[in-house]
Coordinates of N, CA and C in Angstrom, one line a residue:
X291 N 30.6 8.1 -26.9 CA 31.5 7.1 -25.9 C 30.6 5.7 -27.2
X292 N 31.8 4.6 -27.0 CA 31.2 3.5 -26.9 C 30.9 2.5 -26.4
X293 N 30.3 1.8 -26.1 CA 29.8 1.1 -24.5 C 30.6 0.0 -24.4
X294 N 31.4 0.0 -22.8 CA 32.4 -0.8 -22.4 C 31.9 -1.9 -22.7
X295 N 32.4 -3.4 -22.9 CA 32.1 -4.8 -22.7 C 31.9 -4.8 -21.9
X296 N 30.9 -5.3 -20.3 CA 31.0 -6.0 -19.7 C 30.1 -7.3 -20.1
X297 N 30.8 -8.9 -19.7 CA 30.6 -9.4 -19.8 C 29.6 -9.5 -18.2
X298 N 27.8 -10.0 -19.1 CA 26.4 -10.5 -18.1 C 27.3 -11.8 -17.5
X299 N 27.9 -12.3 -18.1 CA 28.2 -13.7 -16.9 C 29.6 -13.1 -16.3
X300 N 29.9 -13.0 -15.3 CA 30.9 -13.1 -14.1 C 31.3 -14.1 -13.5
X301 N 30.5 -15.5 -14.1 CA 31.0 -16.6 -13.7 C 30.9 -17.4 -13.8
X302 N 31.8 -18.4 -14.7 CA 30.8 -20.0 -15.2 C 31.7 -21.5 -14.6
X303 N 30.3 -21.9 -14.4 CA 30.9 -23.4 -13.8 C 30.6 -25.0 -15.0
X304 N 31.4 -24.8 -16.0 CA 30.0 -25.5 -17.4 C 29.5 -25.0 -18.3
X305 N 27.5 -25.4 -17.5 CA 26.5 -24.3 -18.2 C 26.2 -23.6 -17.2
X306 N 26.8 -23.4 -16.1 CA 25.8 -22.7 -15.4 C 26.8 -21.4 -15.3
X307 N 26.2 -21.1 -15.1 CA 26.0 -18.8 -15.0 C 25.7 -18.8 -14.2
X308 N 26.7 -17.5 -13.2 CA 26.1 -16.7 -13.1 C 26.4 -15.3 -13.3
X309 N 25.1 -14.9 -13.2 CA 25.5 -13.8 -14.2 C 24.9 -12.1 -12.5
X310 N 25.7 -10.9 -13.6 CA 26.3 -10.0 -12.3 C 24.3 -9.5 -12.3
X311 N 23.4 -9.1 -13.0 CA 22.5 -8.7 -12.8 C 21.4 -9.9 -11.3
X312 N 22.0 -10.7 -11.1 CA 21.3 -11.3 -10.1 C 22.5 -11.8 -9.2
X313 N 23.3 -11.0 -9.5 CA 24.3 -11.0 -8.2 C 24.5 -10.1 -7.3
X314 N 23.8 -8.1 -8.5 CA 23.3 -7.9 -7.6 C 22.4 -7.6 -6.7
X315 N 20.9 -8.2 -6.8 CA 20.0 -8.2 -6.3 C 20.5 -9.7 -4.9
X316 N 21.3 -10.1 -5.1 CA 22.3 -10.5 -3.8 C 22.4 -9.7 -2.9
X317 N 23.1 -8.7 -3.6 CA 24.1 -7.8 -3.1 C 23.3 -6.6 -2.0
X318 N 22.2 -6.7 -2.5 CA 21.0 -6.0 -2.3 C 20.8 -6.7 -1.3
X319 N 20.5 -8.1 -1.3 CA 19.5 -8.7 0.2 C 20.1 -8.9 1.8
X320 N 21.6 -8.9 1.0 CA 22.3 -9.2 2.5 C 22.7 -7.5 2.5
X321 N 22.8 -6.5 2.1 CA 22.8 -4.9 2.3 C 21.4 -4.4 3.6
X322 N 19.9 -5.1 3.1 CA 18.8 -4.4 3.4 C 18.9 -5.4 4.6
X323 N 19.7 -6.5 5.1 CA 19.4 -7.8 6.1 C 20.6 -6.6 7.0
X324 N 21.2 -5.5 7.0 CA 22.0 -5.0 8.3 C 21.7 -3.8 8.2
X325 N 20.8 -3.1 7.2 CA 20.1 -2.0 6.8 C 19.4 -2.4 7.8
X326 N 17.9 -2.9 8.2 CA 17.2 -3.5 8.5 C 17.0 -3.9 10.6
X327 N 18.4 -4.4 10.3 CA 18.8 -4.5 11.8 C 19.4 -3.9 12.0
X328 N 19.6 -3.0 11.6 CA 20.6 -1.5 12.4 C 19.3 -1.0 12.6
X329 N 19.3 -0.1 11.9 CA 17.2 0.0 12.1 C 16.2 -0.3 13.2
X330 N 16.1 -1.8 13.4 CA 14.8 -2.5 14.1 C 16.2 -2.0 16.0
X331 N 17.0 -2.2 16.3 CA 17.7 -1.6 17.5 C 17.2 -0.8 18.0
X332 N 17.3 0.7 17.0 CA 17.4 1.6 16.9 C 16.3 2.1 17.0
X333 N 14.8 1.7 16.5 CA 14.2 1.2 17.3 C 13.2 0.7 18.6
X334 N 14.3 0.6 18.5 CA 14.4 -0.6 19.8 C 12.9 -1.9 20.0
X335 N 13.1 -2.3 18.1 CA 11.9 -3.7 18.2 C 12.9 -5.0 19.0
X336 N 11.8 -5.4 19.4 CA 13.2 -6.8 20.2 C 12.6 -8.2 18.8
X337 N 13.8 -7.0 17.8 CA 14.1 -8.7 16.8 C 15.2 -9.4 16.4
X338 N 14.7 -10.8 17.0 CA 16.3 -11.1 16.9 C 17.1 -11.4 15.4
X339 N 18.7 -12.0 15.3 CA 18.5 -12.5 13.9 C 18.0 -13.0 12.7
X340 N 17.4 -13.7 13.7 CA 16.6 -14.9 12.9 C 15.3 -14.1 11.6
X341 N 14.6 -13.6 13.4 CA 13.6 -12.4 12.7 C 14.0 -11.5 11.4
X342 N 15.0 -11.3 11.9 CA 15.5 -9.9 10.4 C 14.9 -11.5 9.3
X343 N 16.2 -11.8 10.0 CA 16.6 -12.9 8.1 C 15.0 -13.1 7.9
X344 N 14.2 -13.4 8.9 CA 12.5 -14.0 7.8 C 12.5 -12.9 6.9
X345 N 12.1 -11.5 7.9 CA 11.9 -11.0 7.6 C 12.7 -10.5 6.3
X346 N 13.2 -10.3 5.8 CA 14.5 -9.9 4.6 C 13.8 -11.2 3.4
X347 N 13.9 -12.6 3.9 CA 13.3 -13.6 3.2 C 12.0 -13.3 2.6
X348 N 11.2 -13.3 3.3 CA 9.7 -12.8 3.2 C 10.0 -11.5 2.0
X349 N 10.5 -10.5 2.3 CA 10.4 -9.9 1.2 C 10.9 -10.1 -0.9
X350 N 12.0 -10.7 0.0 CA 12.9 -10.8 -1.4 C 11.8 -12.3 -2.2
X351 N 11.2 -12.8 -1.3 CA 10.3 -13.3 -2.6 C 8.7 -12.3 -2.9
X352 N 8.9 -11.7 -2.3 CA 7.6 -10.3 -2.7 C 8.3 -9.6 -4.2
X353 N 9.5 -9.4 -3.7 CA 9.9 -8.6 -5.3 C 10.4 -9.0 -5.8
X354 N 10.8 -10.5 -5.5 CA 10.7 -11.6 -7.3 C 9.7 -11.4 -7.2
X355 N 8.7 -12.3 -7.1 CA 7.6 -12.5 -6.7 C 6.4 -11.3 -8.2
X356 N 6.3 -10.7 -7.3 CA 5.9 -8.8 -7.4 C 6.3 -8.5 -8.9
X357 N 7.5 -8.9 -8.7 CA 8.5 -7.7 -9.9 C 8.5 -8.6 -11.4
X358 N 8.4 -9.6 -10.9 CA 8.1 -10.2 -12.4 C 7.2 -10.4 -13.3
X359 N 5.6 -10.6 -12.3 CA 4.4 -9.9 -12.4 C 4.6 -9.5 -13.3
X360 N 4.2 -8.8 -11.9 CA 4.3 -7.0 -12.7 C 4.9 -6.5 -13.8
X361 N 6.1 -6.9 -14.4 CA 6.6 -6.6 -16.0 C 5.6 -7.8 -17.0
X362 N 5.7 -9.5 -16.3 CA 4.6 -9.5 -17.8 C 3.4 -9.3 -18.0
X363 N 2.9 -8.8 -16.7 CA 0.9 -7.7 -17.4 C 1.3 -6.3 -16.5
X364 N 2.5 -5.5 -17.2 CA 2.1 -4.5 -17.1 C 3.2 -3.9 -18.7
X365 N 3.4 -5.2 -18.8 CA 5.3 -4.5 -19.9 C 4.6 -5.4 -22.3
X366 N 4.7 -6.2 -21.6 CA 4.4 -7.8 -22.5 C 3.8 -8.3 -22.1
X367 N 2.2 -8.9 -21.0 CA 1.8 -9.7 -21.5 C 2.2 -10.5 -22.1
X368 N 1.5 -10.4 -23.9 CA 1.0 -10.9 -24.9 C 2.5 -11.7 -25.4
X369 N 3.7 -11.0 -25.2 CA 5.1 -11.7 -25.5 C 5.0 -13.9 -24.8
X370 N 5.2 -13.5 -24.0 CA 4.6 -14.6 -22.3 C 3.8 -15.3 -22.6
X371 N 2.9 -14.3 -23.2 CA 2.0 -15.9 -23.7 C 1.9 -17.3 -24.1
X372 N 3.1 -16.1 -25.8 CA 3.4 -16.9 -26.3 C 4.9 -17.4 -26.5
X373 N 6.0 -17.1 -25.2 CA 6.3 -17.5 -25.0 C 7.2 -18.5 -23.4
X374 N 5.2 -19.5 -23.2 CA 5.4 -19.3 -21.3 C 6.6 -20.2 -20.5
X375 N 7.9 -20.3 -20.7 CA 8.9 -20.8 -20.8 C 9.5 -19.7 -19.4
X376 N 9.7 -18.8 -20.0 CA 10.2 -17.6 -20.6 C 9.4 -16.7 -19.2
X377 N 8.8 -17.3 -18.8 CA 7.9 -16.9 -17.2 C 9.1 -16.7 -16.2
X378 N 9.8 -17.8 -16.1 CA 10.9 -17.9 -15.2 C 12.5 -17.8 -15.6
X379 N 12.3 -17.1 -17.0 CA 14.0 -16.8 -16.6 C 14.3 -15.5 -16.7
X380 N 14.0 -15.3 -15.1 CA 14.3 -13.6 -14.4 C 15.3 -13.2 -14.8
X381 N 16.8 -14.2 -14.9 CA 18.2 -13.5 -15.0 C 18.3 -12.9 -16.5
X382 N 17.4 -13.1 -17.2 CA 17.5 -12.6 -18.1 C 17.1 -10.2 -18.1
X383 N 16.2 -10.5 -17.2 CA 15.9 -9.3 -17.0 C 14.6 -9.7 -17.2
X384 N 14.0 -8.4 -16.9 CA 12.2 -8.6 -16.9 C 11.8 -8.3 -15.7
X385 N 11.9 -7.3 -14.7 CA 11.1 -7.1 -13.9 C 10.9 -5.2 -13.3
X386 N 9.7 -5.8 -13.1 CA 8.6 -4.1 -12.9 C 9.1 -4.4 -11.1
X387 N 9.4 -2.2 -11.6 CA 9.5 -2.7 -9.6 C 7.3 -1.9 -9.2
X388 N 7.2 -1.6 -9.9 CA 6.2 -1.0 -9.3 C 5.4 -2.6 -8.7
X389 N 5.4 -3.9 -9.7 CA 5.0 -4.8 -8.9 C 5.5 -5.8 -8.3
X390 N 7.2 -5.6 -8.2 CA 7.6 -5.7 -6.9 C 7.4 -5.1 -6.1
X391 N 7.2 -3.2 -5.9 CA 6.9 -3.1 -4.8 C 5.0 -3.6 -4.4
X392 N 4.1 -3.2 -5.5 CA 3.3 -4.2 -4.8 C 3.2 -5.9 -3.6
X393 N 4.7 -7.1 -4.5 CA 5.6 -7.6 -3.6 C 5.2 -8.0 -2.6
X394 N 5.4 -6.4 -2.1 CA 6.8 -5.8 -0.8 C 6.0 -5.4 -0.5
X395 N 4.9 -5.3 -0.7 CA 3.6 -4.9 0.5 C 3.2 -5.6 1.7
X396 N 2.9 -6.4 0.1 CA 1.5 -7.6 0.3 C 2.7 -8.3 1.2
X397 N 3.7 -8.9 1.4 CA 4.5 -9.5 2.2 C 5.2 -9.1 3.0
X398 N 5.1 -8.0 3.0 CA 5.7 -7.4 4.2 C 4.3 -6.7 5.7
X399 N 3.3 -7.3 4.8 CA 1.9 -7.3 6.4 C 2.3 -8.2 6.5
X400 N 1.7 -10.0 5.5 CA 2.2 -11.0 6.3 C 3.1 -11.4 7.6
X401 N 4.2 -10.9 7.0 CA 5.5 -10.8 8.3 C 5.3 -9.2 8.9
X402 N 4.7 -8.5 9.2 CA 4.6 -8.1 10.3 C 3.7 -8.5 10.6
X403 N 2.5 -9.0 10.4 CA 1.3 -9.7 11.3 C 2.3 -11.1 12.6
X404 N 3.2 -11.4 11.4 CA 3.5 -13.2 12.2 C 4.4 -12.8 12.9
X405 N 5.0 -11.2 12.6 CA 6.4 -10.6 14.4 C 5.7 -10.2 15.2
X406 N 3.9 -9.8 14.9 CA 3.6 -8.5 15.8 C 3.9 -6.9 15.6
X407 N 4.2 -6.6 14.3 CA 5.1 -5.8 14.1 C 3.9 -4.8 13.7
X408 N 3.7 -3.2 13.9 CA 3.0 -2.2 13.1 C 3.6 -2.4 11.8
X409 N 3.1 -2.5 10.6 CA 3.4 -2.7 9.7 C 3.8 -0.9 8.8
X410 N 3.2 0.1 9.9 CA 3.8 0.9 9.2 C 5.0 1.0 10.1
X411 N 5.4 0.2 11.2 CA 6.9 1.4 10.8 C 7.6 0.0 10.7
X412 N 7.3 -1.2 10.1 CA 8.3 -2.3 9.3 C 8.4 -1.2 8.4
X413 N 7.6 -1.3 7.4 CA 8.3 -0.6 6.3 C 8.8 0.9 6.3
X414 N 8.6 1.7 7.8 CA 9.8 2.5 8.1 C 11.0 2.1 8.1
X415 N 10.7 0.9 8.8 CA 12.8 0.6 8.8 C 13.2 -0.1 7.9
X416 N 12.4 -0.6 7.1 CA 12.4 -1.9 5.7 C 13.7 -0.4 4.6
X417 N 12.7 1.0 4.6 CA 12.7 1.1 3.3 C 13.9 2.1 3.0
X418 N 14.6 2.5 3.9 CA 16.2 2.3 3.4 C 17.3 1.4 2.7
X419 N 16.0 0.9 3.0 CA 17.2 -0.5 2.9 C 16.6 -1.3 0.7
X420 N 15.6 -0.5 0.5 CA 15.4 -0.1 -1.1 C 16.3 0.0 -1.7
X421 N 16.4 2.1 -2.0 CA 17.2 2.4 -2.2 C 18.6 1.8 -3.2
X422 N 19.1 0.6 -2.1 CA 20.4 0.2 -1.8 C 19.7 -1.1 -3.2
X423 N 19.4 -1.8 -2.6 CA 18.7 -2.5 -4.0 C 18.2 -2.3 -5.3
X424 N 17.9 -0.6 -5.2 CA 16.8 0.2 -6.6 C 18.8 0.3 -7.2
X425 N 19.5 0.9 -6.4 CA 20.8 1.5 -6.6 C 21.4 0.4 -7.6
X426 N 21.9 -0.6 -7.1 CA 22.3 -2.1 -8.0 C 21.6 -3.1 -8.6
X427 N 20.4 -2.7 -8.6 CA 19.2 -3.1 -10.1 C 20.4 -1.9 -10.8
X428 N 19.9 -1.3 -11.7 CA 20.2 -0.3 -12.0 C 21.5 -0.5 -12.7
X429 N 22.9 -0.7 -11.9 CA 23.8 -0.7 -12.6 C 23.8 -2.4 -13.1
X430 N 22.8 -3.2 -13.1 CA 23.1 -4.2 -13.8 C 22.6 -4.3 -14.7
X431 N 21.5 -3.2 -14.8 CA 20.9 -2.6 -16.3 C 21.4 -2.2 -16.5
X432 N 22.6 -1.4 -16.5 CA 23.3 -0.8 -17.1 C 24.7 -2.1 -17.5
X433 N 25.0 -3.0 -17.1 CA 25.6 -3.6 -17.3 C 25.4 -4.8 -18.4
X434 N 24.1 -5.1 -18.1 CA 23.2 -5.7 -19.8 C 22.6 -4.8 -21.3
X435 N 23.3 -3.7 -20.0 CA 23.5 -2.7 -22.1 C 21.7 -2.5 -22.0
X436 N 20.9 -3.0 -21.0 CA 19.3 -2.6 -21.1 C 19.2 -1.5 -20.9
X437 N 17.4 -1.6 -21.5 CA 16.3 0.2 -20.8 C 18.1 1.1 -20.8
X438 N 18.6 1.2 -21.6 CA 19.3 2.6 -22.6 C 19.1 3.6 -22.3
X439 N 19.1 4.6 -22.6 CA 18.2 6.2 -23.2 C 18.2 6.8 -24.3
X440 N 17.8 7.6 -24.4 CA 16.4 8.1 -25.8 C 18.4 9.1 -26.7
X441 N 17.8 8.7 -27.8 CA 19.0 9.3 -28.4 C 19.5 11.0 -27.9
X442 N 20.3 11.2 -27.8 CA 21.0 12.3 -28.2 C 22.2 13.2 -28.2
X443 N 22.4 14.2 -27.8 CA 24.2 14.2 -28.7 C 24.6 14.9 -27.5
X444 N 24.7 14.5 -26.1 CA 24.6 15.1 -24.9 C 26.3 14.4 -25.1
X445 N 27.6 14.7 -24.6 CA 29.1 14.3 -24.2 C 28.9 13.1 -23.5
X446 N 28.4 13.2 -22.9 CA 28.5 11.3 -22.2 C 27.3 10.3 -22.9
X447 N 27.1 10.7 -24.0 CA 25.7 9.0 -24.6 C 26.9 8.4 -24.8
X448 N 26.3 7.2 -24.9 CA 27.2 6.4 -25.2 C 26.0 5.2 -26.6
X449 N 26.5 4.6 -26.5 CA 26.0 3.8 -28.1 C 25.8 2.6 -27.7
X450 N 24.4 1.8 -27.0 CA 24.4 0.7 -27.0 C 24.5 -0.4 -27.7
X451 N 24.7 -1.4 -27.5 CA 24.1 -2.6 -28.6 C 23.2 -2.6 -28.4
X452 N 22.5 -3.3 -29.4 CA 21.4 -2.7 -29.8 C 20.8 -1.8 -29.5
X453 N 21.2 -0.5 -29.8 CA 21.0 1.1 -29.3 C 20.7 1.7 -31.0
X454 N 21.3 0.4 -32.5 CA 21.1 1.3 -33.5 C 22.2 1.7 -34.2
X455 N 23.3 2.2 -32.8 CA 24.0 2.7 -32.6 C 24.4 3.5 -33.8
X456 N 23.7 4.9 -32.4 CA 23.6 5.8 -31.9 C 23.5 6.3 -30.8
X457 N 24.0 7.3 -29.9 CA 24.4 8.0 -28.7 C 23.4 8.0 -28.6
X458 N 22.8 7.8 -26.7 CA 21.7 7.9 -26.0 C 22.3 7.8 -24.3
X459 N 21.0 8.4 -23.9 CA 21.0 8.6 -22.5 C 21.7 6.9 -21.5
X460 N 22.3 7.4 -20.9 CA 22.7 6.4 -20.5 C 22.7 6.0 -18.9
X461 N 20.4 6.9 -19.2 CA 19.6 6.5 -18.0 C 19.5 5.5 -17.0
X462 N 19.8 3.7 -17.1 CA 19.8 3.6 -16.4 C 21.0 4.6 -14.8
X463 N 21.8 5.0 -15.1 CA 22.7 5.1 -14.1 C 22.6 6.5 -14.1
X464 N 21.9 7.6 -14.4 CA 20.8 8.3 -14.1 C 19.9 7.6 -13.2
X465 N 19.7 6.1 -12.6 CA 18.2 5.9 -11.8 C 18.7 5.3 -10.9
X466 N 20.6 5.2 -11.2 CA 20.9 4.4 -9.8 C 21.8 5.9 -9.9
X467 N 21.5 6.4 -9.5 CA 22.0 7.7 -9.5 C 20.9 8.3 -7.7
X468 N 19.9 8.8 -8.4 CA 18.6 9.4 -8.5 C 18.2 8.2 -7.4
X469 N 17.5 7.2 -7.4 CA 16.8 6.3 -6.7 C 18.2 5.0 -6.5
X470 N 19.4 5.6 -6.1 CA 20.4 4.3 -4.5 C 20.6 6.0 -4.1
X471 N 21.8 6.2 -4.5 CA 22.3 7.2 -2.6 C 21.9 7.9 -2.3
X472 N 21.7 9.2 -4.0 CA 20.4 10.5 -3.4 C 18.7 10.1 -2.4
X473 N 17.6 9.2 -2.7 CA 16.4 7.9 -2.4 C 17.5 7.7 -0.4
X474 N 18.4 7.4 -0.5 CA 18.8 6.7 0.5 C 19.5 8.4 1.3
X475 N 20.1 8.7 1.1 CA 19.7 10.7 1.7 C 19.1 10.4 1.8
X476 N 17.8 11.2 1.5 CA 16.6 11.7 1.7 C 16.3 11.1 2.8
X477 N 16.5 9.3 2.8 CA 15.2 8.3 3.7 C 16.5 9.2 4.9
X478 N 17.5 9.1 4.9 CA 18.3 9.4 6.1 C 17.8 11.0 6.8
X479 N 18.0 11.6 6.2 CA 17.8 13.1 6.7 C 15.9 12.3 7.1
X480 N 14.6 12.0 6.8 CA 13.9 12.3 7.2 C 14.1 11.1 8.6
X481 N 14.6 10.4 8.6 CA 14.9 9.3 9.7 C 15.4 9.6 11.1
X482 N 16.4 10.8 10.7 CA 17.0 11.0 12.2 C 16.4 11.0 13.2
X483 N 15.4 12.1 12.7 CA 14.2 12.4 13.3 C 13.6 11.6 14.4
X484 N 12.7 11.6 15.1 CA 11.2 10.6 15.7 C 9.7 11.5 15.2
X485 N 10.2 10.5 14.1 CA 7.9 10.5 13.6 C 7.7 9.4 13.1
X486 N 6.0 9.7 13.1 CA 5.1 9.3 13.9 C 5.2 7.8 12.7
X487 N 5.0 6.4 12.9 CA 5.2 5.3 12.2 C 4.9 5.9 10.3
X488 N 5.5 5.8 9.5 CA 5.3 5.1 7.6 C 5.4 6.0 7.2
X489 N 6.4 7.8 8.2 CA 6.6 7.9 7.8 C 7.7 9.1 6.5
X490 N 8.7 7.9 6.7 CA 9.4 7.1 6.0 C 9.3 6.4 5.2
X491 N 8.1 5.2 5.3 CA 8.2 5.0 4.0 C 6.8 5.6 2.5
X492 N 5.9 6.7 3.6 CA 5.6 7.2 2.0 C 6.5 8.5 1.9
X493 N 7.6 9.3 2.3 CA 8.2 9.9 1.6 C 9.3 9.0 0.2
X494 N 9.6 7.9 0.5 CA 10.2 6.5 -0.3 C 9.2 6.4 -1.5
X495 N 7.9 6.3 -1.3 CA 7.1 5.9 -2.1 C 6.9 7.4 -3.2
X496 N 7.0 8.5 -2.7 CA 6.9 10.5 -2.8 C 8.4 10.6 -3.4
X497 N 9.1 10.1 -3.2 CA 10.8 10.2 -4.0 C 10.7 9.2 -5.4
X498 N 11.4 7.7 -5.4 CA 11.1 7.2 -6.1 C 9.6 7.5 -6.7
X499 N 8.7 7.8 -6.8 CA 7.8 8.2 -8.2 C 7.8 9.3 -8.9
X500 N 9.0 10.7 -8.0 CA 8.6 11.5 -8.5 C 10.3 11.7 -9.5
X501 N 11.1 11.0 -9.0 CA 12.2 9.9 -9.7 C 12.7 9.6 -11.0
X502 N 11.5 8.9 -11.0 CA 11.1 8.0 -11.8 C 10.3 8.6 -12.8
X503 N 8.9 8.9 -13.1 CA 8.9 9.9 -13.1 C 9.8 10.6 -14.7
X504 N 10.7 11.7 -13.8 CA 11.6 12.7 -14.6 C 12.5 12.0 -15.2
X505 N 13.6 11.1 -14.6 CA 14.3 10.1 -15.4 C 13.4 9.6 -17.3
X506 N 11.9 9.5 -16.8 CA 11.1 8.7 -17.7 C 11.7 9.1 -19.2
X507 N 11.3 10.8 -18.8 CA 11.7 11.9 -20.1 C 13.2 11.4 -20.8
X508 N 13.9 10.8 -19.9 CA 15.6 10.6 -21.0 C 15.7 8.7 -21.6
X509 N 14.6 7.9 -21.5 CA 14.6 6.3 -21.0 C 13.7 6.2 -22.2
X510 N 15.0 5.3 -23.7 CA 14.2 4.9 -23.9 C 12.2 4.1 -23.7
X511 N 11.4 4.5 -23.7 CA 10.5 3.6 -24.1 C 10.2 2.0 -24.8
X512 N 9.8 1.3 -23.8 CA 9.8 -0.4 -23.8 C 9.4 -0.3 -25.4
X513 N 9.8 -0.4 -26.3 CA 9.7 -0.5 -28.3 C 8.2 -1.5 -28.0
X514 N 7.2 -1.4 -27.0 CA 6.8 -3.8 -27.1 C 4.9 -2.1 -26.8
X515 N 6.0 -1.2 -25.7 CA 4.8 -0.3 -25.5 C 4.9 1.3 -26.1
X516 N 5.9 1.3 -26.6 CA 6.0 2.6 -26.9 C 5.3 4.3 -25.9
X517 N 5.6 4.9 -26.4 CA 4.2 6.2 -25.4 C 3.3 6.1 -25.4
X518 N 2.3 6.3 -24.2 CA 1.3 6.2 -24.4 C 0.5 6.6 -23.9
X519 N 0.3 7.7 -23.2 CA -0.4 9.1 -23.2 C 0.3 10.1 -23.2
X520 N 0.2 10.9 -24.9 CA 0.9 11.8 -25.4 C 2.6 11.3 -25.3
X521 N 3.5 12.3 -23.9 CA 4.7 12.5 -24.5 C 5.1 11.1 -23.5
X522 N 3.6 10.2 -22.5 CA 4.6 9.8 -21.2 C 4.0 8.6 -21.1
X523 N 5.3 7.1 -20.1 CA 5.4 6.3 -21.1 C 4.9 5.5 -19.4
X524 N 4.5 3.9 -19.5 CA 3.9 3.8 -18.9 C 5.0 3.5 -17.3
X525 N 6.3 4.4 -17.1 CA 6.9 3.8 -16.5 C 6.1 5.8 -15.6
X526 N 5.8 6.3 -16.5 CA 5.4 7.2 -15.7 C 3.4 7.1 -15.5
X527 N 3.1 7.0 -15.8 CA 2.2 6.5 -15.9 C 1.6 5.5 -14.7
X528 N 2.7 5.0 -14.1 CA 2.6 4.0 -12.8 C 2.9 4.8 -11.5
X529 N 4.2 6.0 -12.4 CA 4.5 6.7 -11.7 C 4.3 7.9 -10.3
X530 N 3.8 8.6 -11.6 CA 3.2 9.9 -10.9 C 1.9 9.3 -9.6
X531 N 0.9 8.6 -9.9 CA -0.3 7.9 -9.0 C 1.2 8.0 -7.3
X532 N 2.2 6.9 -7.6 CA 3.3 6.8 -6.0 C 3.4 8.8 -5.5
X533 N 3.6 9.2 -6.7 CA 4.8 10.4 -5.5 C 3.9 11.1 -5.5
X534 N 2.5 11.4 -6.1 CA 0.8 12.2 -5.2 C 0.7 11.4 -4.6
X535 N 0.9 9.9 -4.7 CA 0.5 9.3 -3.1 C 0.9 9.8 -2.0
X536 N 1.7 9.9 -2.2 CA 3.4 9.8 -1.1 C 3.5 10.5 -0.3
X537 N 3.0 11.8 -1.7 CA 3.7 13.3 -1.3 C 2.7 13.9 0.3
X538 N 0.9 13.3 -0.2 CA 0.0 13.5 0.6 C -0.3 12.1 1.6
X539 N 0.1 10.9 2.0 CA 0.4 10.6 2.7 C 1.5 11.1 4.2
X540 N 2.5 11.3 3.4 CA 3.6 11.7 4.6 C 2.6 12.7 4.9
X541 N 2.3 14.2 4.6 CA 1.6 15.5 5.5 C 0.7 14.4 6.0
X542 N -0.4 13.9 5.5 CA -1.2 13.4 6.7 C -0.5 12.8 7.8
X543 N 0.0 11.7 7.4 CA 1.0 10.8 8.8 C 1.9 11.7 9.8
X544 N 2.5 12.6 9.2 CA 3.3 13.2 9.6 C 2.6 14.9 10.7
X545 N 1.3 14.1 10.4 CA 0.4 15.4 12.1 C 0.4 14.9 13.3
X546 N -0.2 13.3 12.4 CA 0.2 12.1 13.8 C 0.7 12.2 14.8
X547 N 0.4 11.9 16.4 CA 1.4 12.0 17.6 C 2.2 10.5 17.1
X548 N 3.8 11.4 17.4 CA 4.2 10.0 18.0 C 4.2 8.6 17.9
X549 N 4.7 7.9 17.8 CA 4.5 6.5 17.7 C 4.4 5.1 16.9
X550 N 4.4 5.0 17.1 CA 4.2 3.0 16.2 C 2.6 3.4 15.4

C-alpha cells in the first residue's frame, strides 16, 4: 500500500511551522507529568506539583540534549561535522534513544539529589512515563516517513517516500506498539506489587533492549552505517547489552528487601 500523505507540519503561522514530531514530544512530556505525579502520590513521596514539574523539566532537558548528542556521536558524526548548523535542527528528526537514556539518567541523578530522593526510587516512578513518549515518538517517525523498515512482501508493506518505490515493513509502527502500550503494560504489572526500588526501572531497560533488538531485524539500517557486525545494526549493538544488563539487574535488585 502507498504511504498515506501526511504533512509533517500540522500548523503554520507565516514562516513559523509546528511539526507533528515536535508535538509528540510535547504530548509525551505532558503525559509524563501526570504519570509521575500519580506514581509519586502512590509511593507516598512528598513531592509538590512544582517538584514534579521540576523533575519533568530536568528529564526533558536530559532526553533532548542526550538524544541529539547520541544521534550525532553514534550515527552520523561526519555529517554534522560538515554541517554544524544542522546540530540544532531537532525538528528534522535525528534523535537517539540510547543517547537520550544516558541524558535522562544524568538529569535524574541530579534532580534526585536536589529533591533528596533516592535515584532508584525516582527512576521507578518515572519509568512508566517513558513508553508513552516512546510510542508517540515512533508515531512521529511514521508521520515523517523516516526510519522505515526493510523491503518486504507482507500484505501490510508500505511504499514510503524515499524508500525506493518498494513495499517496506512499517517498523516505526512495530516499535510504537512494542515500546509504547506493550512496554507500558509490562511496567504496570511489575509495579502493581511493592518491590525493591529499582526493579521497575531495570525491567524497563531489559524489555526496551529486547524489543528494540528484535524490531531492528525489520528496520532498514541507517544508510550511512549499514550493518556493522554480521546481521546486526548499530541499534542492536546498543540494545542487546541493555537487555542483558537490565535482566541481570532486575533479578539482583528484586532479591533485596523492599524499601527505597
